[in-house]
Amino acid sequence: MGLVAVTWMNCLGRCLPQKTRFLHTLKGRQSDQILMSPSLASLDLPDTWTPNSSCQSIPDIRKSFNEQTPTVIDGKLMATEIRSKIADQVRQMKKCLGKVPGLAVILVGQRRDSLTYVHNKIIACEEVGMKSVVTELPTDCADADVQNAVMRFNKDPSIHGILVQLPLPQHLDEEKILDALCLEKDVDGFHPLNMGNLSLRGREPLFIPCTPKACIELLIRSGVKIMGKKAVVIGRSNIVGLPTSLLLQRHHATVTIVHAFTENPEQITSEAEIVVSAAGVPSLVRGNWIKSGATVIDVGTSPVEDPSSEDGYRLVGDVCFEEVKKVASVITPVPGGVGPMTVTMLLVNTLDSAKRMLNFT
Amino acid sequence: MGLVAVTWMNCLGRCLPQKTRFLHTLKGRQSDQILMSPSLASLDLPDTWTPNSSCQSIPDIRKSFNEQTPTVIDGKLMATEIRSKIADQVRQMKKCLGKVPGLAVILVGQRRDSLTYVHNKIIACEEVGMKSVVTELPTDCADADVQNAVMRFNKDPSIHGILVQLPLPQHLDEEKILDALCLEKDVDGFHPLNMGNLSLRGREPLFIPCTPKACIELLIRSGVKIMGKKAVVIGRSNIVGLPTSLLLQRHHATVTIVHAFTENPEQITSEAEIVVSAAGVPSLVRGNWIKSGATVIDVGTSPVEDPSSEDGYRLVGDVCFEEVKKVASVITPVPGGVGPMTVTMLLVNTLDSAKRMLNFT
């Protein structure tokens, strides 16, 4: 029995009859499994409520956290471990079928952060032996140009994953473009049908969006219990905040989404045991936003000018790292936290897609 | 400018530039609009964050509520008002096109609560002049029997809405059956594509599930502000809890879903200004779960034995009404709260579907 089972079973084990626990554990573990995250279907536990028999006073749940040094999650190291397993499977696939997974990226315009992200994805594909293709289109291209690129990759049997690098220029119809993407190749998991299946218990999306999937994998690999814990997701973007909240919920956290219209966001956040910040606002999350001993995952990557850097800018997170590290027990850095794991999840999704399409187990 | 705009704009008006406010307001109001709820697209406001400049202490947000008598929402009266408008539009449609909206219900088995619900839906259709058809299937029928019934109604041009009464007997594959339902007639809004579009900002589902839609309409008609408020949804079923949380979120509440694995559900619920309980557990929500002055929407309808009742049972909610009415400022009763409004939303969805399919405005 692997680590994953221990991680997500122990905290509220009382809720599960022994047989159910075992079944769910088995489902979540297979010998060739690259990630520690269990399948969503294996997470669907019955909600059994016990009505209160008496009106008790509400206990104070705050506890002080005594340790001084938090665990700084090394997303790069985790990513390296996972990518090495992916590379193994890609080699096996090549040996057995003479084929490798293929990823197609469509990049519109020259946003420098988008260029960096696409570059990282291509390098990552190369490192694990996957094929990758990039179609670059000018900023002023038409909807039809992007849709045509999508259609071409939809039909290409050597391509198992397609992603349109977001954000697109304002004049393009993101909804129409994403809807054109063949569901079986939507490795970003942004199609509304995927999102619906992510939110509905009993259902399983073809692909879990990469950043939310990375956050969960980081938590599980860091030994952070999710089930029953209070989690706050800051930000509710369609590509990170929303699916992260849905995924944490499928993992049985008690999730609150804090957004720009939330009153007292710092007060609500300071009650959470797990905080995932994806607002894209540098230094939004201060030390006083965080409960002692909480786990803090920083998804923010805002480019800020930095003449001393090679590219003239650097990426900064949502979290005041220096302040928050004094109160959190587990924290991700930016860069080197969620970023490398997000790219890794893209590789996992592309590999899974190729395995599904080529019927390779 | 109608009541709806006032209701959902005033609380955090500071966040919206004047022009945006006006645009969103216009979008949400049309002269033939039956409901007060604005369209989801009109709710998609930009998330503008202001980073903190200093670490302030967190203020105590609890305030005492001095009024003694809560507003008990009369769901029956609201439903009557809305149904009268629906009846007007059905008459107009009949006059102009010689056609009326048609609802098909598929009922498997003889669950007495399901029988009651289906009966109520059919009566409601008759009252507003809509056509309704019920296909009854035996408890031990096969997946194919239900799917065939669905297919028949999918093709029937006189049917604009189809619903499969849930829950289905355990041996049936609910997922497969619901997926067979033509998306354009899925008036329950349970299809994963609808759910995905409900969750994603910038998207609009063809149908919003009836109970969540009823809850929002009840809140708006009762003058309860949603935007920026702390809302707790108790229960996370695919048909009520989950879509209600997604919908409240689209209305810019700060939403927490409390479920059976939540630690300290009473403590979390007691911080909310809006509580929607959909756990299906009689007397789960006690007086000490509720903040003074909160709004409490009780979606629970559990049948309990009652020999004194005509049917031998009665429906009870999740909320200890007698206890909670002493602290809440607004509360729905069971029966007579959400129930009649849910059936009304089914009529609204069926009418909308017929208008869309018959191109009738």
XYZ file of C-alpha atoms in Angstrom:
722
model
C 0.000 0.000 0.000
C 1.551 3.266 -1.085
C 1.920 6.661 0.459
C -1.097 8.116 -1.266
C -3.512 5.930 0.577
C -2.017 6.904 3.902
C -2.113 10.553 2.980
C -5.722 10.890 2.082
C -7.213 8.202 4.255
C -5.919 8.815 7.709
C -7.399 12.147 8.641
C -11.039 11.179 8.744
C -10.769 7.420 8.569
C -13.641 7.175 11.018
C -16.031 8.051 8.220
C -15.221 5.021 6.110
C -16.079 1.412 6.697
C -12.953 -0.783 6.383
C -14.046 -2.419 3.125
C -14.720 0.879 1.395
C -11.347 2.199 2.425
C -9.574 -0.821 0.984
C -11.468 -0.657 -2.271
C -10.760 3.010 -2.737
C -7.136 2.442 -1.919
C -6.738 -0.293 -4.502
C -8.450 1.773 -7.165
C -6.091 4.646 -6.509
C -2.911 2.583 -6.813
C -1.680 0.809 -9.849
C 1.856 -0.387 -10.390
C 2.425 1.858 -13.409
C 0.961 4.929 -11.750
C 3.181 7.944 -12.190
C 1.374 10.298 -9.837
C 0.440 9.846 -6.223
C -2.976 11.485 -6.709
C -5.768 8.880 -6.662
C -8.376 8.748 -9.416
C -11.345 11.037 -8.815
C -13.806 8.150 -8.955
C -11.982 6.493 -6.050
C -12.572 9.665 -4.017
C -16.341 9.560 -4.222
C -17.282 8.649 -0.680
C -20.792 8.658 0.719
C -21.742 11.747 2.714
C -22.989 10.404 6.016
C -24.238 13.093 8.345
C -24.799 12.767 12.055
C -27.484 15.173 13.255
C -26.546 17.081 16.420
C -28.265 15.894 19.552
C -27.439 18.899 21.660
C -26.563 22.540 21.193
C -22.952 22.641 22.321
C -20.860 25.758 22.474
C -18.484 26.194 19.571
C -14.874 25.376 20.479
C -11.991 27.608 19.456
C -10.251 25.687 16.698
C -7.151 27.873 16.474
C -3.974 26.191 17.683
C -0.571 27.717 17.851
C 2.194 26.363 15.670
C 5.522 26.122 17.415
C 7.983 25.121 14.742
C 9.981 27.946 13.248
C 11.195 26.626 9.910
C 8.621 25.657 7.289
C 9.082 22.946 4.725
C 9.762 24.687 1.427
C 8.371 22.383 -1.255
C 10.924 21.707 -3.985
C 8.646 21.571 -7.015
C 11.615 21.199 -9.321
C 12.841 18.070 -7.551
C 9.347 16.521 -7.500
C 8.954 17.348 -11.163
C 12.283 15.698 -11.981
C 11.225 12.491 -10.198
C 7.919 12.354 -12.065
C 9.446 13.240 -15.427
C 11.932 10.400 -15.087
C 8.981 7.971 -14.759
C 7.273 9.578 -17.739
C 10.462 9.183 -19.799
C 10.509 5.459 -18.895
C 6.968 4.994 -20.167
C 7.628 6.993 -23.326
C 10.630 4.711 -24.034
C 8.465 1.629 -23.468
C 5.813 2.993 -25.809
C 8.408 3.688 -28.483
C 9.862 0.188 -28.062
C 6.465 -1.553 -28.265
C 4.594 0.613 -30.795
C 7.290 2.640 -32.507
C 5.346 5.747 -31.504
C 5.746 8.502 -28.904
C 3.178 10.909 -27.402
C 2.857 14.142 -29.366
C 1.957 17.601 -28.045
C 0.876 20.517 -30.233
C 1.032 24.078 -28.914
C -0.682 27.030 -30.565
C 0.837 30.369 -29.634
C -0.772 33.608 -30.751
C 1.287 36.774 -30.448
C 4.510 37.527 -28.611
C 3.585 37.959 -24.915
C 6.893 37.387 -23.214
C 5.436 35.325 -20.369
C 3.597 33.142 -22.890
C 6.831 32.711 -24.845
C 8.606 31.567 -21.685
C 5.809 29.112 -20.795
C 5.708 27.630 -24.298
C 9.498 27.345 -24.367
C 9.436 25.477 -21.025
C 6.773 23.078 -22.316
C 8.711 22.256 -25.478
C 11.958 21.679 -23.571
C 10.072 19.433 -21.126
C 8.653 17.364 -24.013
C 12.115 16.924 -25.480
C 13.549 15.833 -22.136
C 11.067 12.970 -21.769
C 11.260 11.936 -25.421
C 7.874 13.276 -26.517
C 7.232 14.881 -29.872
C 6.222 18.547 -29.810
C 5.059 20.982 -32.464
C 4.450 24.714 -32.086
C 2.280 26.760 -34.415
C 2.967 30.458 -34.017
C 0.375 32.948 -35.242
C 0.621 36.744 -35.365
C -1.178 38.834 -32.714
C -3.619 40.194 -35.284
C -4.660 36.816 -36.719
C -8.330 35.937 -37.102
C -10.444 33.441 -35.145
C -10.480 31.233 -38.235
C -6.674 31.051 -38.317
C -6.522 29.697 -34.772
C -9.471 27.374 -35.377
C -7.822 26.026 -38.532
C -4.650 25.285 -36.590
C -6.758 23.495 -33.964
C -8.607 21.478 -36.632
C -5.360 20.414 -38.279
C -4.022 19.051 -34.983
C -7.413 17.471 -34.191
C -6.969 15.293 -37.292
C -3.243 14.603 -36.910
C -2.859 11.056 -35.477
C 0.679 11.790 -34.237
C -0.718 14.500 -31.914
C -2.301 13.342 -28.637
C -2.512 16.652 -26.844
C -3.297 20.152 -28.094
C -3.049 23.332 -26.105
C -3.840 26.886 -27.003
C -1.579 29.112 -24.918
C -3.755 31.527 -22.936
C -4.472 34.384 -22.642
C -5.350 35.010 -26.281
C -5.409 38.559 -27.698
C -8.673 40.303 -26.750
C -10.167 40.318 -30.256
C -10.200 36.513 -30.459
C -13.173 34.403 -29.314
C -11.551 32.161 -26.704
C -14.773 30.207 -26.122
C -15.227 29.315 -29.781
C -11.562 28.389 -30.191
C -11.455 26.152 -27.112
C -14.736 24.501 -28.124
C -13.182 23.545 -31.484
C -10.571 21.473 -29.673
C -11.159 17.731 -29.897
C -12.164 16.626 -26.387
C -9.826 13.620 -26.465
C -6.829 15.915 -27.030
C -7.793 18.715 -24.599
C -4.781 18.121 -22.321
C -5.324 21.480 -20.614
C -8.770 20.220 -19.520
C -10.431 23.599 -20.196
C -13.399 22.283 -22.228
C -16.671 22.877 -20.333
C -17.516 19.178 -20.557
C -14.232 18.373 -18.808
C -15.013 21.041 -16.212
C -18.503 19.620 -15.674
C -17.093 16.150 -15.165
C -14.491 17.545 -12.785
C -17.208 19.119 -10.653
C -19.694 16.221 -10.625
C -19.168 13.435 -8.148
C -19.265 10.030 -9.785
C -17.826 11.450 -12.991
C -14.255 11.593 -14.203
C -12.970 14.201 -16.669
C -10.717 13.012 -19.488
C -8.133 15.516 -18.277
C -7.697 17.419 -15.022
C -6.365 20.943 -15.702
C -2.606 20.992 -15.165
C -2.151 23.619 -12.450
C -4.904 22.276 -10.141
C -3.553 18.764 -10.693
C -0.060 20.038 -9.832
C -1.321 21.632 -6.596
C -2.928 18.377 -5.427
C 0.139 16.321 -6.332
C 2.367 18.785 -4.438
C 0.129 18.509 -1.380
C 0.012 14.716 -1.467
C 3.751 14.329 -2.016
C 4.407 16.742 0.857
C 2.303 14.603 3.188
C -0.382 17.288 3.612
C -3.781 15.819 4.455
C -6.605 17.292 2.376
C -9.729 15.437 3.457
C -11.797 17.363 5.976
C -9.365 20.280 6.037
C -10.391 23.888 5.578
C -9.007 25.058 2.264
C -9.132 28.538 0.794
C -8.514 29.138 -2.875
C -7.729 32.775 -3.629
C -8.839 33.726 -7.127
C -11.481 32.108 -9.287
C -10.120 32.081 -12.808
C -11.528 29.462 -15.152
C -8.108 27.923 -15.635
C -6.778 27.791 -12.063
C -8.923 29.038 -9.187
C -12.210 27.416 -10.156
C -10.881 23.959 -11.117
C -8.565 23.935 -8.081
C -11.536 24.522 -5.806
C -13.501 21.764 -7.552
C -10.592 19.356 -7.255
C -9.943 20.114 -3.577
C -13.641 19.527 -3.023
C -13.465 16.137 -4.775
C -10.649 15.406 -2.282
C -13.099 16.230 0.531
C -11.591 19.484 1.719
C -14.011 22.131 2.960
C -13.369 24.737 0.313
C -13.973 28.473 0.276
C -13.182 30.568 -2.773
C -11.961 34.036 -1.933
C -12.172 36.541 -4.763
C -11.962 40.246 -5.362
C -15.539 40.798 -4.126
C -14.945 38.925 -0.876
C -15.285 41.025 2.247
C -12.438 40.445 4.729
C -10.420 38.057 2.528
C -7.561 38.078 5.021
C -9.843 36.998 7.859
C -11.337 34.128 5.850
C -7.944 33.025 4.569
C -6.474 33.106 8.070
C -8.851 30.302 9.092
C -7.651 27.869 6.429
C -5.302 24.963 6.899
C -4.546 24.898 3.172
C -4.261 28.073 1.106
C -3.865 28.010 -2.655
C -3.336 31.495 -4.026
C -3.995 32.051 -7.711
C -4.987 35.699 -7.880
C -2.023 36.844 -9.946
C -1.454 39.825 -7.642
C 2.091 40.250 -6.308
C 2.307 40.408 -2.504
C -1.454 39.976 -2.023
C -1.075 37.343 0.676
C 0.661 38.783 3.723
C 1.804 37.080 6.906
C -1.390 38.011 8.765
C -3.492 36.226 6.130
C -2.086 32.861 7.183
C -2.928 30.638 10.110
C -0.006 29.232 12.106
C 1.023 25.895 10.667
C -0.960 26.232 7.438
C 0.159 24.949 4.054
C 0.527 27.653 1.415
C 0.649 26.909 -2.326
C 1.540 29.944 -4.404
C 0.293 29.683 -7.982
C 0.846 33.351 -8.770
C 3.392 34.149 -11.449
C 3.287 37.830 -12.276
C 6.097 39.162 -14.447
C 7.786 42.212 -12.895
C 10.523 44.315 -14.442
C 14.001 43.289 -13.302
C 16.915 44.793 -15.255
C 19.342 42.501 -13.403
C 17.636 39.439 -14.865
C 18.665 37.932 -18.195
C 15.197 38.441 -19.727
C 14.652 41.863 -18.181
C 11.919 40.529 -15.900
C 11.290 37.902 -13.276
C 8.197 36.045 -12.076
C 6.844 36.783 -8.601
C 4.113 34.968 -6.671
C 0.991 36.151 -4.835
C 2.540 35.404 -1.458
C 4.905 37.569 0.619
C 7.277 34.635 1.012
C 9.428 36.187 3.738
C 6.429 37.046 5.926
C 4.428 33.902 5.295
C 7.311 31.473 5.817
C 7.387 32.613 9.457
C 3.859 31.260 10.079
C 3.275 28.503 7.508
C 4.442 24.941 8.051
C 4.646 24.102 4.331
C 5.121 26.614 1.522
C 5.963 26.638 -2.183
C 8.488 29.116 -3.580
C 8.095 31.130 -6.794
C 9.809 30.161 -9.008
C 10.524 26.482 -8.383
C 7.209 25.510 -6.782
C 4.020 25.000 -8.758
C 5.512 26.022 -12.123
C 7.679 22.971 -12.872
C 4.913 20.694 -11.585
C 2.333 22.322 -13.881
C 4.470 21.591 -16.929
C 4.956 18.058 -15.615
C 1.187 17.557 -15.362
C 0.927 18.604 -18.997
C 3.356 15.795 -19.822
C 1.316 13.359 -17.692
C -1.910 14.372 -19.457
C -0.291 14.037 -22.877
C 1.128 10.630 -21.979
C -2.260 9.493 -20.633
C -3.932 10.715 -23.800
C -1.479 8.847 -26.024
C -1.931 5.675 -23.956
C -5.712 5.990 -24.289
C -5.659 6.724 -28.012
C -3.086 4.035 -28.822
C -4.664 1.570 -26.394
C -1.308 1.159 -24.671
C -1.296 0.044 -21.047
C -34.086 50.143 -13.887
C -35.662 47.271 -12.030
C -35.332 45.808 -8.576
C -32.833 43.178 -9.610
C -30.153 45.666 -10.496
C -30.533 47.405 -7.162
C -30.358 44.117 -5.339
C -27.148 42.762 -6.740
C -25.338 46.004 -7.417
C -25.543 48.049 -4.302
C -23.488 46.082 -1.846
C -20.125 46.375 -3.513
C -20.799 49.075 -6.021
C -17.396 50.570 -5.287
C -15.829 47.751 -7.312
C -17.535 48.639 -10.544
C -16.889 51.558 -12.814
C -20.127 53.369 -13.663
C -20.193 52.259 -17.291
C -19.759 48.589 -16.456
C -22.545 48.773 -13.911
C -24.912 50.219 -16.419
C -24.065 47.668 -19.087
C -24.515 44.761 -16.747
C -27.765 46.186 -15.536
C -29.177 46.490 -19.005
C -28.144 42.974 -19.901
C -29.950 41.632 -16.848
C -33.268 43.324 -17.611
C -35.551 42.670 -20.497
C -39.164 43.667 -20.654
C -40.448 40.091 -21.015
C -38.250 38.750 -18.219
C -40.214 36.493 -15.889
C -37.553 36.083 -13.233
C -35.664 38.705 -11.307
C -32.385 36.769 -11.547
C -30.018 38.398 -14.046
C -28.348 36.367 -16.791
C -25.094 34.747 -15.735
C -23.129 36.487 -18.467
C -24.209 39.845 -17.041
C -22.713 38.800 -13.699
C -19.196 38.300 -14.995
C -17.386 41.225 -13.445
C -13.632 41.727 -13.505
C -11.806 40.663 -10.341
C -9.814 43.714 -9.336
C -7.655 43.142 -6.283
C -6.078 45.792 -4.121
C -2.897 44.506 -2.499
C -2.596 45.292 1.217
C -0.202 48.029 2.062
C -0.012 47.341 5.770
C -0.560 44.427 8.149
C -3.662 45.478 10.042
C -5.266 43.490 12.794
C -8.321 41.526 11.754
C -11.569 43.139 12.888
C -14.368 41.140 14.513
C -17.057 40.926 11.833
C -19.813 39.566 14.074
C -22.638 41.949 14.685
C -25.661 41.362 16.822
C -29.082 41.218 15.220
C -31.750 42.964 17.188
C -34.975 42.195 15.387
C -36.997 39.373 16.845
C -39.296 38.248 14.076
C -37.750 36.920 10.899
C -39.241 37.278 7.441
C -40.642 33.875 6.534
C -40.380 33.633 2.750
C -43.653 32.618 1.155
C -42.381 30.438 -1.686
C -45.927 29.536 -2.658
C -46.930 33.158 -3.159
C -43.782 33.958 -5.155
C -44.371 30.851 -7.258
C -47.965 31.925 -7.937
C -46.810 35.345 -9.140
C -44.218 33.857 -11.487
C -46.551 31.150 -12.773
C -49.128 33.753 -13.694
C -46.518 35.444 -15.924
C -45.579 32.069 -17.420
C -49.242 31.368 -18.177
C -49.454 34.730 -20.005
C -46.509 33.835 -22.212
C -47.837 30.331 -22.887
C -51.134 31.888 -23.999
C -49.272 34.301 -26.288
C -47.287 31.443 -27.777
C -50.446 29.441 -28.383
C -52.093 32.460 -29.986
C -49.136 33.233 -32.273
C -47.861 29.761 -33.139
C -50.689 27.416 -32.195
C -48.183 25.562 -30.004
C -47.491 25.296 -26.271
C -44.341 24.230 -24.399
C -44.240 20.482 -23.712
C -42.605 18.708 -20.764
C -41.894 14.961 -20.663
C -41.240 13.229 -17.356
C -39.766 9.741 -17.052
C -40.562 8.047 -13.764
C -38.997 4.725 -12.853
C -40.506 2.817 -9.939
C -42.934 3.836 -7.234
C -40.936 5.865 -4.680
C -43.636 7.798 -2.897
C -41.653 11.046 -2.732
C -40.902 10.775 -6.466
C -44.591 10.176 -7.152
C -45.465 13.316 -5.196
C -42.862 15.394 -7.018
C -43.931 14.174 -10.457
C -47.593 14.774 -9.576
C -46.775 18.357 -8.535
C -44.892 18.983 -11.775
C -47.749 17.722 -13.942
C -50.327 19.809 -12.076
C -48.085 22.857 -12.419
C -47.821 22.313 -16.189
C -51.595 22.072 -16.491
C -52.102 25.245 -14.479
C -49.959 27.330 -16.837
C -51.324 25.689 -19.982
C -48.279 23.610 -20.856
C -48.460 20.123 -22.289
C -47.069 17.320 -20.117
C -46.463 13.627 -20.684
C -45.354 11.035 -18.130
C -43.742 7.733 -19.027
C -43.862 5.334 -16.096
C -41.471 2.393 -16.061
C -41.315 -0.478 -13.567
C -38.587 -0.480 -10.888
C -36.876 -3.494 -12.481
C -36.697 -2.040 -15.998
C -33.421 -2.073 -17.922
C -31.127 0.840 -18.834
C -32.246 0.428 -22.437
C -35.924 0.931 -21.494
C -35.171 4.298 -19.909
C -32.819 5.309 -22.712
C -35.453 4.406 -25.308
C -37.975 6.601 -23.528
C -35.421 9.419 -23.507
C -34.670 8.935 -27.229
C -38.355 9.000 -28.116
C -38.815 12.345 -26.361
C -35.536 13.656 -27.846
C -37.112 13.261 -31.275
C -40.620 14.462 -30.389
C -40.965 18.076 -31.646
C -43.880 18.758 -29.263
C -41.569 18.144 -26.277
C -39.243 20.988 -25.262
C -38.131 19.697 -21.891
C -37.343 16.186 -20.651
C -36.636 15.172 -17.110
C -35.749 11.845 -15.622
C -37.037 11.835 -12.045
C -34.108 11.097 -9.718
C -33.024 9.080 -7.849
C -33.169 6.106 -10.182
C -33.128 2.548 -8.828
C -29.563 1.497 -7.974
C -29.168 -1.003 -10.815
C -29.624 1.683 -13.484
C -26.711 3.647 -14.955
C -27.756 7.217 -14.182
C -24.752 8.692 -15.996
C -25.476 6.879 -19.255
C -29.177 7.720 -19.086
C -28.634 11.432 -18.411
C -25.995 11.607 -21.155
C -28.577 10.261 -23.645
C -30.752 13.305 -23.009
C -30.691 15.875 -25.796
C -28.838 18.881 -24.401
C -31.406 21.337 -25.765
C -34.167 19.605 -23.752
C -32.226 19.024 -20.503
C -34.480 21.332 -18.448
C -33.066 19.906 -15.203
C -29.632 21.165 -16.293
C -27.881 18.030 -15.003
C -25.808 17.329 -18.137
C -22.075 17.755 -17.388
C -21.758 20.241 -20.246
C -24.456 22.389 -18.622
C -22.667 22.048 -15.287
C -19.350 23.048 -16.875
C -20.941 26.108 -18.424
C -22.568 26.955 -15.095
C -19.190 26.897 -13.364
C -17.131 28.770 -15.982
C -17.221 32.549 -15.976
C -17.996 33.983 -19.388
C -20.149 30.964 -20.239
C -23.881 30.454 -19.933
C -25.522 27.048 -19.527
C -28.618 26.294 -21.613
C -30.421 25.540 -18.359
C -29.668 26.351 -14.731
C -30.730 23.446 -12.472
C -34.156 24.194 -10.982
C -33.483 24.100 -7.230
C -30.354 26.300 -7.325
C -32.200 28.700 -9.640
C -35.117 28.725 -7.191
C -32.802 29.556 -4.274
C -31.298 32.545 -6.087
C -34.707 33.809 -7.183
C -36.003 33.509 -3.598
C -33.012 35.487 -2.331
C -33.352 38.216 -4.946
C -37.124 38.556 -4.485
C -36.620 38.768 -0.716
C -34.177 41.648 -1.133
C -31.205 39.642 0.152
C -27.911 40.889 -1.234
C -25.656 38.108 -2.516
C -22.607 39.853 -3.900
C -19.678 39.843 -1.485
C -21.647 38.004 1.191
C -20.378 34.911 2.969
C -22.529 31.996 1.868
C -22.436 28.443 3.126
C -24.029 25.618 1.158
C -24.575 22.534 3.285
C -24.416 19.366 1.191
C -22.710 18.862 -2.152
C -25.048 16.711 -4.199
C -24.694 16.923 -7.962
C -28.260 18.128 -8.316
C -28.511 20.736 -5.552
C -25.487 21.475 -3.364
C -22.844 21.650 -6.069
C -24.765 23.737 -8.639
C -26.089 26.033 -5.879
C -22.532 26.768 -4.780
C -21.487 27.423 -8.393
C -24.442 29.724 -8.936
C -23.907 31.686 -5.709
C -20.297 32.064 -6.801
C -21.370 33.424 -10.194
C -23.408 35.938 -8.141
C -20.163 36.930 -6.373
C -20.864 35.470 -2.955
C -17.897 34.062 -1.051
C -18.981 30.454 -0.965
C -18.000 27.595 1.304
C -19.403 24.117 0.817
C -19.913 22.242 4.055
C -20.239 18.488 3.691
C -20.194 15.390 5.823
C -16.387 15.373 5.988
C -16.221 18.986 7.166
C -14.752 19.471 10.609
C -16.813 21.870 12.762
C -19.636 22.400 10.258
C -21.617 24.370 12.833
C -18.734 26.768 13.416
C -18.227 27.395 9.689
C -21.954 27.759 9.034
C -22.336 30.190 11.929
C -20.085 32.671 10.108
C -22.285 32.844 7.002
C -24.706 35.585 6.072
C -26.518 33.247 3.673
C -27.036 29.553 4.448
C -28.516 27.136 1.923
C -29.009 23.715 3.448
C -29.390 20.782 1.078
C -28.084 17.865 3.098
C -31.367 15.974 3.307
C -30.896 15.372 7.028
C -33.835 16.358 9.250
C -32.895 18.783 12.044
C -29.240 18.978 10.999
C -29.115 22.770 11.229
C -29.711 23.918 14.779
C -30.074 27.420 16.180
C -26.392 27.600 17.159
C -25.354 26.936 13.526
C -26.780 30.285 12.442
C -25.379 33.785 12.749
C -27.734 36.471 14.035
C -29.527 38.093 11.153
C -28.526 35.482 8.564
C -30.729 34.315 5.698
C -31.541 30.606 5.778
C -32.822 28.701 2.747
C -33.928 25.166 3.576
C -33.815 22.852 0.569
C -34.146 19.675 2.625
C -37.261 17.597 2.038
C -36.980 14.323 3.890
C -40.135 12.223 4.097
C -40.922 11.180 7.680
C -43.753 8.892 8.813
C -46.846 10.788 9.911
C -49.992 8.722 10.407
C -52.026 11.928 10.892
C -51.174 13.040 7.341
C -53.291 12.098 4.345
C -50.392 10.309 2.601
C -49.020 8.719 5.782
C -45.925 10.897 5.671
C -44.858 14.521 5.570
C -41.800 16.324 4.270
C -39.406 17.936 6.748
C -36.461 20.229 6.083
C -32.832 20.221 7.232
C -33.396 23.194 9.503
C -34.806 23.233 13.066
C -37.270 25.933 12.096
C -38.342 26.833 15.638
C -34.759 27.314 16.838
C -33.411 29.002 13.735
C -36.255 31.481 13.328
C -35.127 33.046 16.602
C -31.756 34.059 15.115
C -32.273 34.333 11.337
C -33.629 37.468 9.685
C -35.010 35.657 6.642
C -35.993 31.985 6.504
C -37.865 29.594 4.215
C -40.373 27.128 5.628
C -40.724 23.456 4.616
C -43.113 22.897 2.969
C -44.011 26.109 1.154
C -40.513 27.517 0.661
C -38.112 26.230 -1.968
C -40.382 23.394 -3.194
C -43.008 25.411 -5.089
C -40.287 27.647 -6.511
C -38.298 24.633 -7.773
C -41.300 23.394 -9.739
C -41.786 26.929 -11.033
C -38.190 27.047 -12.281
C -38.880 23.836 -14.173
C -41.743 25.648 -15.892
C -39.472 28.616 -16.633
C -36.801 26.337 -18.120
C -39.379 24.503 -20.225
C -40.852 27.781 -21.465
C -37.367 29.124 -22.266
C -36.569 25.929 -24.124
C -39.761 26.124 -26.179
C -39.090 29.784 -26.979
C -35.552 28.900 -28.100
C -36.622 25.902 -30.171
C -39.606 27.646 -31.753
C -37.672 30.884 -32.178
C -40.427 32.710 -30.288
C -39.505 35.947 -28.539
